[in-house]
Amino acid sequence: MKNQMKLRSGATIPEITRREADKRDYLTRATLSMLHLMPSGDPVAFETAADGKIIYYFHPERVVEAPPELWYAPTARKDTYTLESGTVIERMSVKRAATCGYYTEDRLRAMHYEVIEEPVAFTYKADKSVLFMYDKKTAKRMPLMCVKCGGDVRYKKKLCRACYEEELAVRREEGDALRAAHYGMDPRRVLFFDLELTGFYDHDEILSITIVDGAGELVMDTLVRPVHTKKWPRTEKIHGITPDMVTESPTLAELTPRIKEIFENADNLIAYGVSTDYSHIKKIYETDEEREALHQKTRCAANEFVRYATEHLPEQEHASLIDAMEAFSIEWQGVPHSSTADTYACREVWNVLFPHYYA
């Protein structure tokens, strides 16, 4: 079985001989250069030269004309260099080479690439010695090293596993101390809330609102009749609220005095993903000062779970409310994605994260 090579693009190409390449009319870089052409796609095959370098072959239908500035120089003398494989490459200035994506071996190494293909161009150093240039597209990407110790490959956050675990231990200790602290909050003045909406944007309207205090008492739970929106098929599939269900419900304007009264007597307002809920509930306030006062009371349970998961569940990929409930093995009270169930769920997650939050 012939050798194969997997390219960075994910494609796999076979190793062939020069004779096989000629039969298929494949072109080397040197041939393309002489024809003033450039590859427009990945190589289709490769050959290993005597010096161990790779010679790539390209399909004649996957090439494009090279820009004139890369080859048209009527007064310039065209210098060439013959490699051990017999491939002839042309002299090219470093600036022109960079426009093609060609760099010296030292430059590629600095960019964390390893040269495996033979040179595609050359120039002369000040001492007249030859300086070869290679194609970055076909160089092999080397593992990036830890930015802290530089002694091992990166694992997460640009750190090797040892450095990452060391920093994680520090963050975990700080996070655990924050979560285990005694905050002395009055459970009656800590409110959890959730909204269901007609859509996913700021201009969408509220369809339901649920508010529960820290003691688990239901403070408000009502559907809301939108004023401008008549149908919401996309979000209806998520929360199950239909237009018929809100026909006799109060509007947000009718509920505003009571909502303001409830929020006025709260020390904290907690939601899971509070930015979305805040962006809609703030509309009941008329001044920036009132909105800022409301914002100062808000706390985000999702952010706190993300921090906990980062410190204790590093393999946790998602951080939705459902993920948090599963992580803490908490049973749902109601159907997920309804404002009632989500509000109680948010309270349960918060209580696990902050077991000494209340006096």
Coordinates of C-alpha atoms in Angstrom, one line a residue:
M1 CA 0.0 0.0 0.0
K2 CA 1.4 3.4 -0.9
N3 CA 2.2 6.0 1.7
Q4 CA -0.3 8.7 2.3
M5 CA -0.2 12.2 3.8
K6 CA -2.9 14.1 5.6
L7 CA -2.9 17.8 4.8
R8 CA -3.9 20.5 7.3
S9 CA -7.2 20.9 5.3
G10 CA -8.1 17.3 6.3
A11 CA -7.6 15.9 2.8
T12 CA -5.4 12.8 2.3
I13 CA -3.1 12.5 -0.7
P14 CA -1.0 9.5 -1.9
E15 CA 2.7 9.3 -2.5
I16 CA 3.5 8.7 -6.2
T17 CA 6.6 8.6 -8.5
R18 CA 7.6 11.3 -11.0
R19 CA 6.6 8.9 -13.8
E20 CA 3.1 8.5 -12.4
A21 CA 2.8 12.2 -12.0
D22 CA 3.8 12.8 -15.6
K23 CA 1.2 10.3 -16.8
R24 CA -1.5 12.2 -15.0
D25 CA -0.2 15.6 -16.2
Y26 CA 0.3 16.7 -12.6
L27 CA 2.4 19.9 -12.1
T28 CA 5.1 20.7 -9.6
R29 CA 5.6 24.2 -8.2
A30 CA 8.6 24.7 -10.4
T31 CA 6.5 23.9 -13.5
L32 CA 3.7 26.2 -12.3
S33 CA 6.2 29.0 -11.8
M34 CA 7.6 28.7 -15.3
L35 CA 4.1 28.9 -16.6
H36 CA 3.3 31.9 -14.4
L37 CA 0.6 29.9 -12.6
M38 CA -0.3 29.4 -8.9
P39 CA -2.1 26.5 -7.1
S40 CA -5.8 27.3 -6.3
G41 CA -6.3 24.2 -4.2
D42 CA -4.5 21.6 -2.2
P43 CA -1.9 19.3 -3.7
V44 CA -3.2 16.0 -5.1
A45 CA -0.1 13.9 -4.5
F46 CA 3.5 14.1 -3.3
E47 CA 6.9 12.6 -3.8
T48 CA 9.7 12.3 -1.3
A49 CA 13.0 13.6 -2.7
A50 CA 16.4 12.1 -2.1
D51 CA 17.2 14.7 0.6
G52 CA 13.9 13.8 2.4
K53 CA 12.0 16.9 1.4
I54 CA 8.5 16.7 0.0
I55 CA 7.7 17.5 -3.6
Y56 CA 4.0 18.3 -4.1
Y57 CA 2.0 17.7 -7.3
F58 CA -1.0 19.8 -8.3
H59 CA -3.8 19.1 -10.6
P60 CA -3.7 21.2 -13.8
E61 CA -7.4 22.1 -13.5
R62 CA -6.8 23.5 -10.0
V63 CA -4.4 26.4 -10.9
V64 CA -4.9 30.1 -11.6
E65 CA -2.8 32.7 -13.3
A66 CA -0.2 34.3 -11.0
P67 CA -0.5 38.1 -10.5
P68 CA 1.8 39.8 -13.0
E69 CA 3.7 41.5 -10.2
L70 CA 5.0 38.1 -9.1
W71 CA 6.6 37.3 -12.4
Y72 CA 6.7 40.3 -14.8
A73 CA 10.0 42.2 -14.4
P74 CA 11.3 43.0 -17.9
T75 CA 14.6 44.5 -16.8
A76 CA 15.4 42.0 -14.1
R77 CA 17.7 39.1 -14.5
K78 CA 16.0 35.8 -13.7
D79 CA 18.2 33.7 -11.5
T80 CA 17.5 30.0 -10.9
Y81 CA 18.7 27.4 -8.5
T82 CA 18.6 23.6 -9.0
L83 CA 17.8 21.5 -6.0
E84 CA 19.2 18.0 -5.4
S85 CA 15.9 16.6 -6.6
G86 CA 16.4 18.3 -9.9
T87 CA 13.7 20.9 -9.3
V88 CA 14.6 24.3 -10.5
I89 CA 13.4 27.3 -8.4
E90 CA 13.6 31.0 -9.1
R91 CA 15.1 33.8 -7.2
M92 CA 12.5 36.0 -5.5
S93 CA 12.8 39.0 -3.1
V94 CA 11.6 38.4 0.5
K95 CA 8.8 40.9 0.0
R96 CA 7.5 39.3 -3.2
A97 CA 7.8 35.9 -1.6
A98 CA 5.7 37.0 1.4
T99 CA 2.9 38.0 -1.0
C100 CA 2.8 34.3 -2.1
G101 CA 3.0 33.0 1.4
Y102 CA 6.6 31.9 1.1
Y103 CA 8.9 32.4 4.1
T104 CA 12.3 31.3 5.3
E105 CA 12.7 28.3 7.6
D106 CA 13.6 30.5 10.6
R107 CA 10.5 32.7 10.0
L108 CA 8.2 29.6 9.7
R109 CA 9.7 28.1 12.9
A110 CA 9.0 31.4 14.7
M111 CA 5.4 31.0 13.5
H112 CA 5.4 27.4 14.8
Y113 CA 5.6 25.7 11.5
E114 CA 8.0 22.9 10.5
V115 CA 9.3 22.7 6.9
I116 CA 8.6 19.3 5.2
E117 CA 8.5 20.4 1.5
E118 CA 11.5 21.4 -0.5
P119 CA 12.1 25.1 -1.1
V120 CA 9.9 26.9 -3.6
A121 CA 12.0 30.0 -4.0
F122 CA 15.3 31.5 -2.9
T123 CA 17.2 34.7 -2.5
Y124 CA 20.7 35.8 -1.5
K125 CA 21.9 36.9 1.9
A126 CA 24.3 39.9 2.3
D127 CA 27.2 37.5 2.2
K128 CA 26.0 36.0 -1.1
S129 CA 25.0 32.7 0.5
V130 CA 21.6 31.2 -0.6
L131 CA 18.5 31.7 1.6
F132 CA 15.7 29.3 0.8
M133 CA 12.0 30.0 1.2
Y134 CA 9.1 27.6 1.7
D135 CA 5.4 27.6 1.3
K136 CA 3.5 28.1 4.6
K137 CA 0.4 26.4 3.2
T138 CA 2.2 23.1 3.0
A139 CA 4.4 23.4 6.1
K140 CA 3.5 21.3 9.1
R141 CA 1.9 23.1 12.1
M142 CA 4.0 22.4 15.2
P143 CA 2.3 22.2 18.7
L144 CA 2.2 25.5 20.5
M145 CA 4.1 25.6 23.8
C146 CA 2.8 26.8 27.1
V147 CA 3.0 30.6 27.5
K148 CA 3.9 30.3 31.1
C149 CA 6.7 27.7 31.3
G150 CA 7.4 27.1 27.7
G151 CA 8.4 23.5 28.5
D152 CA 5.3 21.6 27.3
V153 CA 2.6 21.8 24.7
R154 CA -0.6 23.8 25.4
Y155 CA -3.5 22.1 27.1
K156 CA -6.0 24.8 27.8
K157 CA -6.0 28.6 28.1
K158 CA -2.5 28.7 26.3
L159 CA -1.1 26.7 29.2
C160 CA 0.3 23.2 29.5
R161 CA -1.6 20.8 31.7
A162 CA 0.7 21.3 34.7
C163 CA 0.5 25.1 34.6
Y164 CA -3.2 25.0 33.9
E165 CA -3.9 22.7 36.9
E166 CA -1.7 24.9 39.1
E167 CA -3.7 28.1 38.2
L168 CA -7.0 26.2 38.4
A169 CA -6.2 25.1 41.9
V170 CA -5.7 28.8 42.9
R171 CA -9.0 29.9 41.2
R172 CA -10.8 26.9 42.7
E173 CA -9.7 27.9 46.2
E174 CA -10.8 31.5 45.7
G175 CA -14.1 30.4 44.2
D176 CA -14.9 28.0 46.9
A177 CA -14.2 30.6 49.6
L178 CA -16.5 33.1 47.8
R179 CA -19.3 30.5 47.5
A180 CA -18.9 29.3 51.1
A181 CA -19.1 32.7 52.6
H182 CA -22.0 33.8 54.9
Y183 CA -23.8 36.7 53.2
G184 CA -26.6 37.2 55.8
M185 CA -29.2 38.0 53.1
D186 CA -32.9 38.1 54.1
P187 CA -34.6 35.4 52.0
R188 CA -37.8 37.5 51.7
R189 CA -35.8 40.3 50.0
V190 CA -33.9 38.1 47.6
L191 CA -36.0 37.5 44.4
F192 CA -35.6 35.1 41.6
F193 CA -37.3 35.8 38.3
D194 CA -37.7 34.6 34.8
L195 CA -39.4 35.9 31.6
E196 CA -40.7 34.1 28.5
L197 CA -40.7 36.2 25.3
T198 CA -42.1 36.4 21.9
G199 CA -38.6 36.3 20.3
F200 CA -34.9 36.5 20.9
Y201 CA -34.3 40.2 20.4
D202 CA -34.6 43.4 22.4
H203 CA -37.7 44.6 20.5
D204 CA -39.6 41.4 21.4
E205 CA -42.3 41.4 24.1
I206 CA -42.8 39.6 27.4
L207 CA -45.3 36.7 27.5
S208 CA -44.9 35.6 31.1
I209 CA -43.2 36.6 34.2
T210 CA -42.5 34.6 37.4
I211 CA -41.0 35.9 40.6
V212 CA -40.1 33.7 43.6
D213 CA -38.4 34.8 46.8
G214 CA -35.5 33.2 48.5
A215 CA -37.8 31.2 50.8
G216 CA -39.5 29.6 47.8
E217 CA -42.7 31.6 48.1
L218 CA -44.4 32.5 44.8
V219 CA -44.6 36.3 44.6
M220 CA -45.9 36.7 41.0
D221 CA -46.7 34.2 38.2
T222 CA -48.7 35.5 35.3
L223 CA -49.0 35.4 31.6
V224 CA -48.6 38.7 29.8
R225 CA -50.5 39.9 26.7
P226 CA -48.2 41.5 24.2
V227 CA -49.4 44.7 22.6
H228 CA -47.6 44.6 19.2
T229 CA -46.9 41.0 18.5
K230 CA -49.7 38.7 17.3
K231 CA -47.8 35.4 16.6
W232 CA -44.5 34.0 17.8
P233 CA -44.1 30.5 16.2
R234 CA -40.4 30.1 16.9
T235 CA -40.4 30.7 20.6
E236 CA -43.9 29.0 21.0
K237 CA -42.1 25.7 20.2
I238 CA -39.8 26.4 23.2
H239 CA -42.1 27.6 26.0
G240 CA -45.5 26.4 24.7
I241 CA -47.3 29.8 25.2
T242 CA -49.8 30.3 22.4
P243 CA -51.6 33.5 21.3
D244 CA -54.9 32.1 22.6
M245 CA -53.4 31.5 26.1
V246 CA -52.7 35.2 26.6
T247 CA -55.9 36.7 25.1
E248 CA -57.3 37.6 28.5
S249 CA -54.0 38.2 30.3
P250 CA -52.9 41.7 31.6
T251 CA -50.5 43.8 29.5
L252 CA -47.1 44.7 30.8
A253 CA -48.2 48.3 31.3
E254 CA -51.0 47.0 33.6
L255 CA -48.6 44.9 35.6
T256 CA -45.9 47.6 35.8
P257 CA -47.0 49.2 39.1
R258 CA -47.0 45.9 40.9
I259 CA -43.7 44.7 39.4
K260 CA -42.1 48.0 40.4
E261 CA -43.4 47.6 44.0
I262 CA -42.1 44.1 44.2
F263 CA -38.6 45.0 42.9
E264 CA -38.4 48.1 45.1
N265 CA -38.5 46.0 48.2
A266 CA -35.8 43.6 47.0
D267 CA -32.1 43.7 47.8
N268 CA -31.1 41.3 45.0
L269 CA -32.8 40.2 41.8
I270 CA -31.4 36.9 40.5
A271 CA -32.0 35.3 37.1
Y272 CA -30.2 32.6 35.0
G273 CA -28.7 34.7 32.2
V274 CA -29.8 38.0 33.7
S275 CA -28.7 40.2 30.8
T276 CA -31.6 39.0 28.6
D277 CA -34.2 39.4 31.3
Y278 CA -32.9 42.7 32.4
S279 CA -32.9 44.1 28.9
H280 CA -36.6 43.5 28.7
I281 CA -37.8 44.3 32.3
K282 CA -35.9 47.6 32.3
K283 CA -38.3 49.0 29.8
I284 CA -40.9 49.5 32.5
Y285 CA -38.6 52.2 34.0
E286 CA -38.6 55.7 32.4
T287 CA -35.3 57.1 33.6
D288 CA -31.7 56.0 33.3
E289 CA -31.3 56.4 37.1
E290 CA -34.2 54.0 37.8
R291 CA -32.7 51.5 35.3
E292 CA -29.3 51.7 36.9
A293 CA -30.7 51.2 40.4
L294 CA -32.4 48.1 39.1
H295 CA -29.3 46.9 37.4
Q296 CA -27.3 47.3 40.6
K297 CA -29.6 44.7 42.3
T298 CA -29.3 42.1 39.6
R299 CA -27.2 39.0 39.9
C300 CA -26.5 36.3 37.3
A301 CA -26.8 32.6 38.4
A302 CA -25.5 31.5 35.0
N303 CA -22.2 33.4 35.5
E304 CA -21.8 31.9 38.9
F305 CA -22.4 28.4 37.5
V306 CA -19.9 29.0 34.7
R307 CA -17.3 29.9 37.3
Y308 CA -18.1 26.8 39.4
A309 CA -18.0 24.6 36.3
T310 CA -14.7 26.1 35.2
E311 CA -13.1 25.4 38.6
H312 CA -14.7 22.0 39.3
L313 CA -16.1 20.5 36.1
P314 CA -13.4 21.5 33.5
E315 CA -14.9 19.0 31.0
Q316 CA -18.3 20.6 31.2
E317 CA -19.0 21.9 27.7
H318 CA -22.3 23.8 28.1
A319 CA -23.8 25.9 30.9
S320 CA -27.5 26.2 30.3
L321 CA -30.0 26.0 33.2
I322 CA -30.7 22.4 32.2
D323 CA -26.9 21.6 32.3
A324 CA -26.7 23.2 35.8
M325 CA -29.6 21.2 37.1
E326 CA -28.1 18.0 35.8
A327 CA -24.7 18.8 37.2
F328 CA -26.2 19.2 40.7
S329 CA -28.7 16.4 40.3
I330 CA -31.7 18.6 41.0
E331 CA -35.2 17.6 40.0
W332 CA -37.3 20.0 38.1
Q333 CA -40.5 21.5 39.5
G334 CA -42.5 21.8 36.3
V335 CA -41.6 21.8 32.7
P336 CA -38.2 23.3 31.6
H337 CA -38.5 26.5 29.6
S338 CA -41.6 27.7 31.4
S339 CA -41.0 30.8 33.5
T340 CA -42.3 29.1 36.6
A341 CA -40.1 26.0 36.3
D342 CA -37.1 28.0 35.3
T343 CA -37.4 30.5 38.2
Y344 CA -37.6 27.7 40.8
A345 CA -34.7 25.9 39.0
C346 CA -32.6 29.1 39.2
R347 CA -33.3 29.4 42.9
E348 CA -32.2 25.7 43.5
V349 CA -29.0 26.2 41.5
W350 CA -28.2 29.4 43.4
N351 CA -28.8 27.7 46.8
V352 CA -26.4 24.9 45.9
L353 CA -23.8 27.4 44.7
F354 CA -24.2 29.7 47.8
P355 CA -25.4 27.4 50.7
H356 CA -24.9 30.2 53.3
Y357 CA -26.4 33.1 51.3
Y358 CA -29.2 33.8 53.9
A359 CA -28.9 34.7 57.5

